[in-house]
């Protein structure tokens, strides 16, 4: 069981006195506290430190923590250049990169980005899957690629990542089609369903698709993206998340809770809620910290770090209860 944190790379999560340079120290501190991963978000909506730039800055100054994207939007970049950048980060981190990808969302969270990237909205999922297939081919030394959408000849030797085959690639999304594609093609699943029951049912579909494709269930890492705010005063905590939702997404908390996993309350209440996702099958939790300045983000980081042993113990309990009973002699 791993617990990671989404770095506050967007300026909406910074206070007036905060500096982008503090993010590197923030990431290093999270590693010392026991977090297993540091993730960076990717978007052109709102000013932020670009995701791959953030991870490249962290790669040489961290030691064991996983570096991840949540989620990278490949359509924002030229595909061969992106393969080079990802392989370079994997090299700089000695093989600690994990790449979660997504195709964007309808409305203002997606279509505008395709227009800015001068790419069609249509067939975006096929383009995403082909881009991932191209990356993997390049990392294996391919000199050409022939897909339905992407076609390249005479590709010069590409940067090879630290690991053979390249970093694991996870998919963000929970539509029926995304669940099937995850099981068939991807190395992990990073959704954010508001209800743990939906997580459990989605994971079952992912596992079925993996088995149907001749893969093993263990080939797909079940992860979870969740916004977290620990506060003994429930009203205060919800107000902080309300401010966070409006500043980050431009929507009220009640609307955000309909589409994303959001957890708040006392430390015990947050732990219990996270354990429901553990029972549903999640084995890598990526926590987005519900605060709007780096000092408050650091405070939330410390409080969540104190929950890590208990959540890991809950995972051990679930694993033990799921183990088959020994047969009598």
XYZ file of C-alpha atoms in Angstrom:
329
model
C 0.000 0.000 0.000
C 1.430 3.361 -1.032
C 0.268 6.886 -0.247
C 1.468 9.809 -2.322
C 0.687 13.477 -2.677
C -0.226 15.784 -5.532
C 2.182 18.702 -5.486
C 0.524 22.153 -5.357
C 1.998 23.293 -8.682
C -0.919 25.587 -9.569
C -0.643 29.191 -8.423
C -4.246 28.955 -7.175
C -2.795 26.878 -4.311
C -0.169 29.486 -3.376
C -0.400 32.350 -0.946
C 0.810 35.874 -1.778
C 4.257 35.236 -0.264
C 4.755 31.739 -1.719
C 7.375 30.980 -4.353
C 7.553 28.256 -6.993
C 11.042 27.415 -5.755
C 9.493 26.181 -2.488
C 7.900 23.261 -4.348
C 11.189 21.357 -4.544
C 11.654 21.617 -0.772
C 7.990 20.643 -0.347
C 8.537 17.480 -2.367
C 11.694 16.548 -0.477
C 9.896 17.089 2.832
C 7.049 14.805 1.710
C 9.590 12.094 0.936
C 11.115 12.436 4.417
C 7.644 12.188 5.984
C 7.129 8.800 4.376
C 5.045 9.558 1.292
C 5.690 7.031 -1.473
C 5.032 9.261 -4.470
C 4.986 12.855 -5.704
C 2.560 13.638 -8.515
C 2.221 16.722 -10.711
C -0.906 17.792 -12.563
C -0.950 18.874 -16.200
C -3.092 21.578 -17.772
C -3.066 24.873 -19.648
C -6.018 26.113 -17.597
C -4.625 28.474 -15.007
C -0.973 29.342 -14.379
C 1.139 26.535 -12.931
C 4.576 24.992 -12.990
C 4.526 22.612 -15.976
C 4.293 18.976 -14.887
C 7.367 17.501 -16.572
C 9.475 20.499 -15.564
C 8.422 19.926 -11.949
C 9.320 16.248 -12.035
C 12.656 16.938 -13.747
C 13.518 19.363 -10.931
C 12.686 16.728 -8.302
C 14.397 13.771 -9.982
C 18.006 14.497 -8.907
C 17.160 15.775 -5.398
C 14.965 12.873 -4.248
C 16.063 9.307 -3.591
C 13.271 6.736 -3.352
C 9.944 8.446 -3.949
C 7.985 7.668 -7.132
C 7.532 10.644 -9.475
C 4.242 10.698 -11.341
C 1.871 12.663 -13.555
C -1.819 12.934 -12.651
C -2.714 13.120 -15.386
C -0.456 14.026 -18.282
C -2.318 15.248 -21.368
C -0.209 13.896 -24.251
C -2.123 15.907 -26.846
C -0.553 19.078 -25.421
C 2.858 17.952 -26.742
C 4.426 16.597 -29.890
C 4.461 12.829 -29.295
C 8.103 12.079 -30.116
C 9.327 15.055 -28.080
C 7.195 13.880 -25.146
C 8.758 10.420 -25.359
C 12.201 12.015 -25.131
C 11.224 14.146 -22.136
C 9.683 11.213 -20.252
C 12.670 8.969 -20.934
C 14.965 11.740 -19.694
C 13.063 12.088 -16.407
C 13.148 8.324 -15.977
C 16.918 8.432 -16.461
C 17.404 11.353 -14.077
C 15.322 9.592 -11.409
C 16.971 6.176 -11.952
C 13.691 4.575 -12.959
C 11.239 6.202 -10.528
C 8.818 7.701 -13.077
C 5.183 6.638 -13.504
C 3.110 8.315 -16.217
C -0.645 8.633 -15.768
C -2.290 9.862 -18.976
C -5.704 11.203 -19.907
C -7.529 12.475 -22.978
C -9.151 15.514 -21.373
C -12.741 16.255 -20.402
C -15.728 17.676 -22.275
C -16.503 21.364 -21.970
C -14.078 23.994 -20.748
C -11.752 21.433 -19.173
C -10.988 19.701 -22.465
C -12.132 21.108 -25.797
C -10.293 24.404 -25.354
C -7.024 22.554 -24.795
C -7.445 20.654 -28.049
C -8.063 23.928 -29.883
C -4.924 25.434 -28.342
C -2.989 22.304 -29.377
C -4.407 22.468 -32.921
C -5.725 18.905 -32.709
C -9.221 17.546 -33.380
C -11.451 16.623 -30.463
C -12.747 13.630 -32.397
C -11.003 10.265 -31.891
C -9.147 11.626 -28.890
C -9.099 8.251 -27.115
C -7.639 6.489 -30.145
C -5.024 9.238 -30.392
C -4.144 8.782 -26.718
C -3.725 5.017 -27.026
C -1.639 5.383 -30.186
C 0.583 7.976 -28.527
C 1.267 5.566 -25.660
C 1.966 2.765 -28.165
C 4.375 5.088 -30.003
C 6.221 5.935 -26.775
C 6.644 2.285 -25.914
C 7.880 1.515 -29.423
C 10.418 4.348 -29.292
C 11.645 3.246 -25.869
C 12.183 -0.228 -27.330
C 14.260 1.217 -30.178
C 11.741 1.416 -33.037
C 12.779 3.458 -36.108
C 9.257 3.691 -37.534
C 5.664 3.648 -36.315
C 2.519 2.934 -38.326
C -0.736 3.654 -36.542
C -4.113 4.770 -37.824
C -3.526 8.358 -36.690
C 0.209 8.623 -35.990
C 2.662 7.533 -38.693
C 6.402 8.152 -38.642
C 9.267 6.915 -40.820
C 13.028 7.146 -40.318
C 12.857 8.064 -36.626
C 16.349 8.844 -35.280
C 17.546 6.882 -32.228
C 15.481 7.980 -29.256
C 16.526 8.471 -25.657
C 16.138 5.131 -23.903
C 14.644 5.232 -20.393
C 16.276 3.755 -17.304
C 14.017 0.700 -17.358
C 13.596 -1.654 -20.278
C 10.258 -0.901 -21.896
C 10.010 2.473 -20.199
C 8.103 3.734 -17.164
C 4.717 2.253 -16.183
C 1.808 4.047 -17.842
C -1.477 4.388 -15.976
C -4.814 5.602 -17.298
C -7.058 8.127 -15.583
C -10.772 7.671 -16.227
C -13.730 5.551 -15.178
C -16.055 5.352 -18.192
C -16.889 1.807 -19.302
C -14.583 2.177 -22.301
C -11.749 3.503 -20.110
C -12.077 0.526 -17.772
C -11.723 -1.915 -20.661
C -8.781 -0.012 -22.158
C -7.070 0.067 -18.763
C -7.317 -3.676 -18.338
C -6.165 -4.408 -21.862
C -3.316 -1.936 -22.326
C -2.280 0.065 -19.274
C -0.114 -0.639 -16.227
C -2.332 1.112 -13.693
C -5.664 2.815 -13.052
C -5.989 6.247 -11.380
C -9.656 7.310 -11.122
C -11.419 9.489 -8.531
C -14.941 8.079 -7.995
C -16.862 9.782 -5.155
C -18.242 6.437 -3.911
C -15.952 3.557 -2.865
C -18.587 1.144 -4.203
C -18.094 2.606 -7.673
C -14.358 2.133 -7.269
C -14.872 -1.540 -6.419
C -17.171 -2.174 -9.381
C -14.843 -0.311 -11.743
C -11.865 -2.311 -10.547
C -13.757 -5.541 -11.183
C -14.314 -4.422 -14.775
C -10.632 -3.543 -15.134
C -9.648 -6.989 -13.840
C -12.078 -8.722 -16.197
C -10.689 -6.815 -19.189
C -7.145 -7.693 -18.143
C -7.969 -11.402 -17.869
C -9.813 -11.330 -21.218
C -6.668 -9.826 -22.765
C -4.490 -12.599 -21.377
C -2.969 -10.445 -18.658
C -2.807 -11.025 -14.918
C -4.732 -8.890 -12.459
C -1.488 -7.918 -10.725
C -0.286 -6.310 -13.986
C -2.561 -3.309 -13.277
C -1.869 -1.108 -10.231
C -5.170 0.029 -8.629
C -4.675 3.664 -7.567
C -6.996 6.426 -6.337
C -6.952 10.208 -6.678
C -8.677 11.941 -3.750
C -8.908 15.467 -2.348
C -8.249 15.476 1.403
C -8.689 18.019 4.187
C -8.135 17.107 7.860
C -9.884 19.441 10.284
C -11.476 18.661 13.656
C -14.042 21.363 12.961
C -16.193 19.878 10.200
C -17.679 23.204 9.151
C -14.248 24.821 8.995
C -12.909 21.944 6.940
C -15.783 22.088 4.466
C -15.402 25.836 4.120
C -11.708 25.403 3.352
C -12.585 22.821 0.689
C -15.302 25.130 -0.629
C -12.695 27.851 -1.128
C -10.352 25.299 -2.672
C -12.967 23.994 -5.122
C -13.884 27.473 -6.299
C -10.276 28.618 -6.629
C -9.084 25.456 -8.387
C -12.105 24.404 -10.476
C -14.370 27.420 -10.481
C -17.236 25.382 -9.011
C -18.825 24.929 -5.573
C -17.814 22.005 -3.390
C -21.205 20.304 -3.767
C -20.657 20.091 -7.527
C -17.074 18.873 -7.166
C -18.180 16.127 -4.760
C -20.481 14.748 -7.459
C -17.563 14.010 -9.794
C -14.495 13.578 -7.574
C -13.539 11.748 -4.397
C -13.401 14.337 -1.600
C -12.700 13.448 2.032
C -12.766 15.792 5.028
C -13.240 15.599 8.784
C -11.092 14.667 11.743
C -8.020 12.504 11.262
C -10.008 9.433 12.344
C -12.857 10.260 9.972
C -10.489 10.765 7.050
C -8.655 7.531 7.880
C -11.942 5.599 8.018
C -13.021 7.007 4.666
C -9.708 6.150 3.027
C -9.944 2.651 4.463
C -13.248 2.223 2.610
C -11.347 2.735 -0.633
C -8.680 0.320 0.575
C -11.400 -2.270 1.173
C -12.655 -1.539 -2.354
C -9.223 -2.446 -3.734
C -7.170 0.761 -3.920
C -3.460 0.165 -3.349
C -1.909 3.540 -4.211
C -3.625 6.674 -2.906
C -2.686 10.064 -4.355
C -3.883 12.811 -2.005
C -4.646 16.315 -3.229
C -4.269 18.647 -0.246
C -7.267 20.912 0.300
C -5.518 24.188 1.163
C -4.731 27.456 -0.596
C -1.218 28.363 0.529
C 1.976 26.378 0.926
C 2.088 26.776 4.712
C -1.383 25.246 5.047
C -0.502 22.604 2.456
C 2.520 21.647 4.566
C 0.319 21.382 7.660
C -2.079 19.061 5.823
C 0.891 17.062 4.533
C 2.094 16.437 8.091
C -1.352 15.414 9.325
C -1.908 12.972 6.459
C 1.576 11.516 6.985
C 0.493 10.485 10.482
C -2.258 8.346 8.912
C 0.057 6.373 6.637
C 0.834 3.508 9.083
C -2.845 2.999 9.942
C -3.958 2.951 6.290
C -1.186 0.507 5.456
C -2.254 -1.684 8.373
C -5.814 -1.648 7.023
C -4.454 -2.906 3.698
C -2.661 -5.754 5.455
C -5.907 -6.659 7.223
C -7.850 -6.687 3.935
C -5.164 -8.803 2.263
C -5.193 -11.307 5.124
C -8.976 -11.584 5.127
C -8.944 -12.202 1.373
C -6.313 -14.977 1.636
C -7.680 -18.518 1.233
C -7.966 -20.488 4.429
C -5.497 -23.364 4.755
C -6.970 -26.753 4.085
C -7.184 -29.107 7.063
C -4.731 -31.990 7.162
